[in-house]
Tab-separated table of C-alpha atoms and ligand atoms in Angstrom:
chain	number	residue	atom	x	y	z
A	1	UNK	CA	190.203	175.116	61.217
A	2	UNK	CA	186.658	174.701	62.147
A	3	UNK	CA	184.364	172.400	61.116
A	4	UNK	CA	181.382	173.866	60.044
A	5	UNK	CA	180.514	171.591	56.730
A	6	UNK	CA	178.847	168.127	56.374
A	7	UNK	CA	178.301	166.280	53.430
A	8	UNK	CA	175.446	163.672	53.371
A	9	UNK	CA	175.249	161.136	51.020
A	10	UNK	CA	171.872	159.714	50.218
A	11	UNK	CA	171.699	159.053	46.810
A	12	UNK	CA	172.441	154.777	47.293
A	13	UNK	CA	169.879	153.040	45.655
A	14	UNK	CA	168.536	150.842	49.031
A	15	UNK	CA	168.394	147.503	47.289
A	16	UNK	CA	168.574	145.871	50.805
A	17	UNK	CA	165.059	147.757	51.634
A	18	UNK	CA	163.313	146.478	48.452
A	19	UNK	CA	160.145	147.210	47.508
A	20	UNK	CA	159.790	149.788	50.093
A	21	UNK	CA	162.410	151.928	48.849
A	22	UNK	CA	161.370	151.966	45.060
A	23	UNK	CA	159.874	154.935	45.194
A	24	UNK	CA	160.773	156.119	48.391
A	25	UNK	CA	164.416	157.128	49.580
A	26	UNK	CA	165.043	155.282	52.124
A	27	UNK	CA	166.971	158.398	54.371
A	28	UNK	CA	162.445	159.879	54.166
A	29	UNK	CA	161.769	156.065	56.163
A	30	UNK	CA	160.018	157.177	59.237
A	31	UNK	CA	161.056	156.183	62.517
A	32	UNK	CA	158.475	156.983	64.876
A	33	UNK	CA	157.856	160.413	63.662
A	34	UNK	CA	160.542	161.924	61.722
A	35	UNK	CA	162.549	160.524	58.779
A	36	UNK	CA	165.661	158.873	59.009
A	37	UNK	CA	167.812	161.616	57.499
A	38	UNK	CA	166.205	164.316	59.683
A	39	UNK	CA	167.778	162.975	63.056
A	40	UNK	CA	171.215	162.876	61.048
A	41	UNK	CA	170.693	166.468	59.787
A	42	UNK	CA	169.632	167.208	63.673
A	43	UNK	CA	172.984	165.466	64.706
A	44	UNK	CA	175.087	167.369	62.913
A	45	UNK	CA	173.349	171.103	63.507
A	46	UNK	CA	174.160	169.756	67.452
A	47	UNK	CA	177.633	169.141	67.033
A	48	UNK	CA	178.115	172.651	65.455
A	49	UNK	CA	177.473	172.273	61.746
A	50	UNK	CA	175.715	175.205	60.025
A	51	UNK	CA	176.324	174.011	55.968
A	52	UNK	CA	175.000	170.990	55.073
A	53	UNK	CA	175.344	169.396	51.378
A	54	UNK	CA	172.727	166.543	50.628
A	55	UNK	CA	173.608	164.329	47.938
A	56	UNK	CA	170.602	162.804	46.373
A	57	UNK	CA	169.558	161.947	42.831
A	58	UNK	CA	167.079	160.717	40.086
A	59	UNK	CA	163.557	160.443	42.422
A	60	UNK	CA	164.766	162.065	45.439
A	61	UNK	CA	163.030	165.175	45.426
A	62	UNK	CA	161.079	164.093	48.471
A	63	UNK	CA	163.794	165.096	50.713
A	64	UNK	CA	164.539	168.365	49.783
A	65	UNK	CA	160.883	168.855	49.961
A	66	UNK	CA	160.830	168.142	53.514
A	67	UNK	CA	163.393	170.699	54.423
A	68	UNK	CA	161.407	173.345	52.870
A	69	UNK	CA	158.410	175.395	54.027
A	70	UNK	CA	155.159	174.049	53.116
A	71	UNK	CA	152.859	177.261	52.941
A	72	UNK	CA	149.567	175.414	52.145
A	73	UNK	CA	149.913	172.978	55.008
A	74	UNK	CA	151.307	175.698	57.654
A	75	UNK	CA	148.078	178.023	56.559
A	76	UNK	CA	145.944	175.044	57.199
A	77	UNK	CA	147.614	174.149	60.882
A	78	UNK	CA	147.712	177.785	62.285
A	79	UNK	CA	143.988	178.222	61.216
A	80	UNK	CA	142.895	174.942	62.953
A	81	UNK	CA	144.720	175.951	66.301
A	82	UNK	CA	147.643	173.389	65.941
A	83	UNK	CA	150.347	175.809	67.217
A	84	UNK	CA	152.662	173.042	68.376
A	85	UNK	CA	152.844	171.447	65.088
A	86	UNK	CA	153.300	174.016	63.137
A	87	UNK	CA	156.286	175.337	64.866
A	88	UNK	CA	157.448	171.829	64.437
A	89	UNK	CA	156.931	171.809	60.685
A	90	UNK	CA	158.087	175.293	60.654
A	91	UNK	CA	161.926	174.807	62.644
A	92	UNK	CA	162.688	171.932	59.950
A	93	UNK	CA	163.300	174.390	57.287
A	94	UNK	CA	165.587	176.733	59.711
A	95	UNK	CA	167.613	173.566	61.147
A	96	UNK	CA	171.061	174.613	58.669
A	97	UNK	CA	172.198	175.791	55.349
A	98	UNK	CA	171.198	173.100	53.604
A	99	UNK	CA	172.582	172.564	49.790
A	100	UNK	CA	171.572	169.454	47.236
A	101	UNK	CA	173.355	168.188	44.485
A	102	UNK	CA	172.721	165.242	42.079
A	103	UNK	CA	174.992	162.217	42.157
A	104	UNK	CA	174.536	161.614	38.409
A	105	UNK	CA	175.194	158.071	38.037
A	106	UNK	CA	175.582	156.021	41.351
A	107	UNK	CA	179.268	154.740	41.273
A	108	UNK	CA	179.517	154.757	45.121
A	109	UNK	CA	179.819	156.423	48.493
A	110	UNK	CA	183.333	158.102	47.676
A	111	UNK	CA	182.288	158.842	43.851
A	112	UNK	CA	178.923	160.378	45.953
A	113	UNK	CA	181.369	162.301	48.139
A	114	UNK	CA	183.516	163.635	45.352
A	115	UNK	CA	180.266	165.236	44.551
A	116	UNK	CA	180.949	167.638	47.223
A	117	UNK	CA	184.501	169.072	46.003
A	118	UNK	CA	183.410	172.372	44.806
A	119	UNK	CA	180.806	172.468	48.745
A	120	UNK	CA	183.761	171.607	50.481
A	121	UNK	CA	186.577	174.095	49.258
A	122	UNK	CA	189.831	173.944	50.996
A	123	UNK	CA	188.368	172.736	54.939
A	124	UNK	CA	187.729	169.760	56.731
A	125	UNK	CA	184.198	168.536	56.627
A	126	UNK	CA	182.108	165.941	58.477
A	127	UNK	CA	180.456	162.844	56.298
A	128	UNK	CA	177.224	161.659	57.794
A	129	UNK	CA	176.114	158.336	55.987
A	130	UNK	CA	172.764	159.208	55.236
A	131	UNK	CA	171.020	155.493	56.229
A	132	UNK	CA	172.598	155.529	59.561
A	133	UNK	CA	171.313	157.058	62.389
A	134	UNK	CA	173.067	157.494	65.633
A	135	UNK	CA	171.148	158.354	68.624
A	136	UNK	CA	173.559	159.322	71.805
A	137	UNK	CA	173.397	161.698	74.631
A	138	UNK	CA	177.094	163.061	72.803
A	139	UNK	CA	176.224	163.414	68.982
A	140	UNK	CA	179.122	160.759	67.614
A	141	UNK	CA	179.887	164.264	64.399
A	142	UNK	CA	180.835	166.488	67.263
A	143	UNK	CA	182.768	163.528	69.001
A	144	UNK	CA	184.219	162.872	65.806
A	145	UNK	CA	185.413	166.949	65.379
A	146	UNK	CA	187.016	166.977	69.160
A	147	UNK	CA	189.008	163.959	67.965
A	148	UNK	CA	189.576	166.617	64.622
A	149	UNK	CA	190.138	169.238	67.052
A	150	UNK	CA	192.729	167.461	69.247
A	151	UNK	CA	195.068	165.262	66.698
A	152	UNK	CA	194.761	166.851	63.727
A	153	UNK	CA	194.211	164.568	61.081
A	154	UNK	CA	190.720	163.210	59.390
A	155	UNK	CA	188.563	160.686	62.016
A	156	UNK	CA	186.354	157.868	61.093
A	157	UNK	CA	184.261	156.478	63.714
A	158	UNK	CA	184.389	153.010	64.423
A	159	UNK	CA	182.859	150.508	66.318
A	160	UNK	CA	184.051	146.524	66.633
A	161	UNK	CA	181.557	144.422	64.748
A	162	UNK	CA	180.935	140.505	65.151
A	163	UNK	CA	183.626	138.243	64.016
A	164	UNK	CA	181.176	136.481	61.181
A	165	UNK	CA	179.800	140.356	60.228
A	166	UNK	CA	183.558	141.950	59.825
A	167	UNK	CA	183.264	140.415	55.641
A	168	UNK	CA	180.121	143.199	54.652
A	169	UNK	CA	182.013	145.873	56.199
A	170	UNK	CA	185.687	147.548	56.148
A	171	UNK	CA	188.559	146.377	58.593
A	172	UNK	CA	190.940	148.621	60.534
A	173	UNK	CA	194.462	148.326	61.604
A	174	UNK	CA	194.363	150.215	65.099
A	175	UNK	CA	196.579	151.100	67.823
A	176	UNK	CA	195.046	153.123	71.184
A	177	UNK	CA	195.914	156.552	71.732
A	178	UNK	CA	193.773	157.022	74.495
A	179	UNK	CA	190.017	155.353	76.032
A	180	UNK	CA	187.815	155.301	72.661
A	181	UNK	CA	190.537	157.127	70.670
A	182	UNK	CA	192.494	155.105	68.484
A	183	UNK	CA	195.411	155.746	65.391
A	184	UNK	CA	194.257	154.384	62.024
A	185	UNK	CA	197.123	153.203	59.359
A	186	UNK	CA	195.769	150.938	57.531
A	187	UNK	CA	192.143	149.674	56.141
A	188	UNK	CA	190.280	146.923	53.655
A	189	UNK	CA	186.858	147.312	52.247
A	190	UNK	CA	185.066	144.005	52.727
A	191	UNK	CA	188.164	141.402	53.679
A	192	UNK	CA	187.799	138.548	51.488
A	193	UNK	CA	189.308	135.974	53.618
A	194	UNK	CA	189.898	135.701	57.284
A	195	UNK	CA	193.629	136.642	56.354
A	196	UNK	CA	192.686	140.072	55.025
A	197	UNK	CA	190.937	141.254	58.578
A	198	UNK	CA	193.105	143.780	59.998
A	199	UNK	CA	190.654	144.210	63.276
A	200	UNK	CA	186.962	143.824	64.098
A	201	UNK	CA	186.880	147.307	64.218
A	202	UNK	CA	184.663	149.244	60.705
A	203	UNK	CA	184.250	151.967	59.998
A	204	UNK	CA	180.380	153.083	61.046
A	205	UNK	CA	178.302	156.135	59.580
A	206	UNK	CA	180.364	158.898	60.180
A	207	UNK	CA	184.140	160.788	59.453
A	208	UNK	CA	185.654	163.991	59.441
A	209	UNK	CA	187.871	164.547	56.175
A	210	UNK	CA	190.295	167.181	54.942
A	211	UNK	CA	190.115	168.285	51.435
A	212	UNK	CA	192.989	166.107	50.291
A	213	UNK	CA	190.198	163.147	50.137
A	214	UNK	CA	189.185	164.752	46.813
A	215	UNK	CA	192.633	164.399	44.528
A	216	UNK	CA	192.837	160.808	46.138
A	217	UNK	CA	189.732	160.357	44.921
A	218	UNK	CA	189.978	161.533	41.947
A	219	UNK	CA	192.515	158.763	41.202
A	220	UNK	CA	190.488	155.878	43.174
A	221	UNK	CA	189.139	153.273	40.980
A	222	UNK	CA	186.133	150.780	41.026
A	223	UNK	CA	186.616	148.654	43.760
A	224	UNK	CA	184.080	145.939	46.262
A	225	UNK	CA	181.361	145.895	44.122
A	226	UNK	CA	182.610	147.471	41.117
A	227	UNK	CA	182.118	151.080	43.001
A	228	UNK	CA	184.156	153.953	43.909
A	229	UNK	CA	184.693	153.229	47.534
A	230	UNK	CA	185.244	155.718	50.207
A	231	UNK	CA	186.931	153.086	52.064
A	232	UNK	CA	189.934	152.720	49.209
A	233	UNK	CA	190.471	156.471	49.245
A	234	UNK	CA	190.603	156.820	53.203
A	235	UNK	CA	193.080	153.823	53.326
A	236	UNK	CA	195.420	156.101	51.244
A	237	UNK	CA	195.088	159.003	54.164
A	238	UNK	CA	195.555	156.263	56.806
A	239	UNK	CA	198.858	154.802	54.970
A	240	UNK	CA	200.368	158.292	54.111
A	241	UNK	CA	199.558	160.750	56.630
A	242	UNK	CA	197.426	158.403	59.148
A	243	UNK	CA	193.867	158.903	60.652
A	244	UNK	CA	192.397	159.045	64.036
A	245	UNK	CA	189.751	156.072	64.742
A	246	UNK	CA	187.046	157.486	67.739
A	247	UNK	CA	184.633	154.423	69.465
A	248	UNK	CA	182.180	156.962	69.566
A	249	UNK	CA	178.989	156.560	72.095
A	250	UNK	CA	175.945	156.459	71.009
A	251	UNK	CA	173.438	153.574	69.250
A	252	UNK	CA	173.340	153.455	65.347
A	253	UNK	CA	171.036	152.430	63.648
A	254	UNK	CA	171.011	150.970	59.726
A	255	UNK	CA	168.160	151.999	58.050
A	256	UNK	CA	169.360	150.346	54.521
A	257	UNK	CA	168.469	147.144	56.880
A	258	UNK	CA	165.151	145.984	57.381
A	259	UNK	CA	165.991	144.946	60.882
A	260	UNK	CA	167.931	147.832	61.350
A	261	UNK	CA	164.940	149.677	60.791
A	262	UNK	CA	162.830	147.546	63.348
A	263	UNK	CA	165.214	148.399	65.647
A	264	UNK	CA	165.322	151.755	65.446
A	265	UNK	CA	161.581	152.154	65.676
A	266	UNK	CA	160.801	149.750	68.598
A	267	UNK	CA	163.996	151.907	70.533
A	268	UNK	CA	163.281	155.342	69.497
A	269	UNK	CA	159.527	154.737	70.753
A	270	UNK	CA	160.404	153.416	73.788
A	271	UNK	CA	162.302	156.910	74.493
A	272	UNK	CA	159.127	159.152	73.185
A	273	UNK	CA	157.767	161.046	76.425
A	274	UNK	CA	154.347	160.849	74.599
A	275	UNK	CA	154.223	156.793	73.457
A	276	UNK	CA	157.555	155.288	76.156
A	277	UNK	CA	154.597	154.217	78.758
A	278	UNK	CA	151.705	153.214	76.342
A	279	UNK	CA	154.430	151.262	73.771
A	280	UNK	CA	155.985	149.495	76.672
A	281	UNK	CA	153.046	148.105	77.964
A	282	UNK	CA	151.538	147.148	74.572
A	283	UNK	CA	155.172	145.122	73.400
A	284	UNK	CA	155.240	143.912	77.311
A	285	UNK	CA	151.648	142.454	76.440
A	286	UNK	CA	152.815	141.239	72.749
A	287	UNK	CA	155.857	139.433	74.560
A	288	UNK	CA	153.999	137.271	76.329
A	289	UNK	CA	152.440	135.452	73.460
A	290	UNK	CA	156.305	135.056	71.594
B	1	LIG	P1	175.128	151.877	51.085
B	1	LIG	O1	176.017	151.001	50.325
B	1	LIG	O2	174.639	151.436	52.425
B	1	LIG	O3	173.834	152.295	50.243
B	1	LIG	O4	175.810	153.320	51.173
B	1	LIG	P2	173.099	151.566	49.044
B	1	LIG	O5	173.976	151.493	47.851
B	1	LIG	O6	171.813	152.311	48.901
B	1	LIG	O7	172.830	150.131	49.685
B	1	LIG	P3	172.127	148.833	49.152
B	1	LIG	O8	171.697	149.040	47.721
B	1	LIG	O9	170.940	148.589	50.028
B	1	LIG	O10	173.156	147.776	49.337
B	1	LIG	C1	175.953	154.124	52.332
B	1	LIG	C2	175.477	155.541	52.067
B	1	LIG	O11	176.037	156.067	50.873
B	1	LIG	C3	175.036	156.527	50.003
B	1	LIG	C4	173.761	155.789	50.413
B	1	LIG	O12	172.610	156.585	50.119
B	1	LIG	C5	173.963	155.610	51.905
B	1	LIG	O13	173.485	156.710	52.625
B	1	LIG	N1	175.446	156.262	48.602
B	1	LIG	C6	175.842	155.010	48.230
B	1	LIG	C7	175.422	157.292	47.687
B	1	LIG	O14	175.080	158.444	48.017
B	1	LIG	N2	175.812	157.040	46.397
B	1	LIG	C8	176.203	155.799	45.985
B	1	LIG	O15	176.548	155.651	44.790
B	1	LIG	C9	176.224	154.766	46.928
C-alpha cells in the first residue's frame, strides 16, 4: 500500500531550548527564513505525502497559524508590489492536507503518536520528528518509503552516533541487507550501561510504521524518563515481525539542541543563493579573530 500519511509530532515541551521555547514551539524556530517544522512538512510533500497530521498542544497555536492564509498580510503585500512574497506566503497554506490534534497531556513521543490512530486508519504512515530537520538532495521520508516499498515491513532511519553519545539515544541490533539498508531485530531506548548497547547505530528523526504500532502501543508502558516511548513499542515490531533500518543521506539537524540549532542556521545560510556569498565572507572575516 502507498504511503501517503505522515504524522508529526511536535507537541514535546523543548526543555533543552529553555527560555527560548517558553512561549515559542520550538518546530516555529527559524532557520534562516522558514521555521523548523516547515522544511519537515516540505520533506515529506517531496517524498509523496499529501495528509499530514500535526500533533501539537496547550500554546501551540502558532503553528497551525502559519499553515494558514493570512488575508490581512497577503492584502497588504499584493498592494505594495511584493509579488514574490506573497506567492511565498501564499504556497505554505497549499503545501498538503494538513490535520492538528492535541496531545493532551505530554506522556511521550509514542503516547504523541498514538494520537494519530483514528488519522492513520488501517495504512502505513511516515513519522517525521518534528525538531529534526533533514536537509538532503534525496528527502531521507521518501528514502525511508522505497525501503517500505521494497521489504515490506516498517523502516526507521538510522544513523551511527559517537561511542560516548549512543547513552541519550536508542541502540540497534543490525545486520546489512544491502549498502545503507540494514534488518532491525532488536532495540534499547537509552542503554544504561556499556553492556546494554546493541550498535552505535539510533534511531534519527524519521520511520515508516504500519498500523499494528497502535495495539502495541496501547499496551506500552512508561519507560526512559517515565514516558511512553516510541522506541519500546518499535522494539516489539523489530522482535516479532522485524524492521528494516535505512542510513539514509542527508544532514539532520536537532533543533531541541541549541547547537543543533547553530548548526543548522550557519549551514542552511551558507546554501541560500541570496546570503551563500555575503555570509561566507562575513564568517570567513569573523574566523579570523577565533
Ligand atoms: P524530544 O524528546 O526531543 O522532545 O521528542 P522534548 O520532550 O520536547 O525534548 P526536551 O524537553 O528538550 O528534552 C522528539 C519529538 O517528539 C515530540 C517533540 O515535540 C519532538 O518533536 N514529542 C515529545 C511529543 O510530541 N510529545 C511528547 O510527549 C514528547
Amino acid at each position: 500500500m502507498k504511503v501517503t500519511k505522515a504524522v508529526i509530532p511536535a507537541a514535546g515541551l523543548g526543555t533543552r531550548v529553555l527560555p527560548a521555547t517558553k512561549s515559542m514551539p520550538k518546530e516555529m524556530l527559524p532557520i534562516v527564513d522558514k521555521p523548523a517544522i516547515q522544511y519537515i512538512v516540505e520533506e515529506a510533500v517531496n517524498s509523496g505525502i499529501t495528509d499530514i497530521l500535526i500533533i501539537t498542544n496547550r500554546g501551540k497555536g502558532i503553528i497551525e497559524d502559519h499553515f494558514d492564509r493570512s488575508p490581512e498580510l497577503e492584502e497588504r503585500l499584493l498592494a505594495s508590489g511584493k509579488n514574490d512574497v506573497y506567492e511565498q506566503v501564499v504556497s505554505i497554506s497549499k503545501l498538503a492536507n494538513i490535520y492538528f490534534i492535541r496531545q493532551k497531556e505530554t506522556k511521550g513521543l509514542g503516547h504523541a503518536v498514538n494520537c494519530a490512530r483514528s488519522f492513520v486508519g488501517n495504512e502505513p504512515f511516515a513519522v517525521l520528528y518534528g525538531d529534526d530537520v533533514i536537509i538532503g538532495e534525496d528527502p531521507a521520508c521518501a528514502q525511508l518509503i522505497r525501503a517500505y516499498e521494497k521489504y515490506g515491513k516498517s523502516v526507521v532511519g538510522i544513523k551511527a552516533v559517537p561511542e560516548t553519545d549512543i547513552f541519550k539515544y536508542s541502540s540497534l541490533k543490525v545486520d546489512k541487507l544491502e549498502d545503507n539498508i540494514y534488518s532491525c531485530t532488536d532495540m534499547i531506548e537509552k542503554p544504561k550501561t556499556p553492556e546494554a548497547v546493541l550498535s552505535l547505530y539510533s534511531i534519527l528523526g524519521r520511520c515508516v510504521l504500519t498500523p499494528d504500532i497502535f495495539d502495541i502501543l496501547d499496551n506500552t508502558p512508561p519507560g526512559s524518563g517515565g514516558e511512553i516511548q516510541l522506541t519500546d513499542a518499535m522494539k516489539t515490531l523489530a522482535q516479532t515481525v522485524g524492521m528494516t533500518g535505512v542510513d539514509y543521506t542527508g544532514k539532520r539537524y536537532d533543533m531541541g539542541d541549541k547547537f543543533g540549532i547553530l548548526q543548522a542556521t550557519v549551514e542552511i545560510a551558507l546554501k541560500n543563493p541570496a546570503l551563500a556569498e555575503p555570509f561566507k565572507a562575513y564568517l570567513k572575516d569573523l574566523v579570523k579573530t577565533l
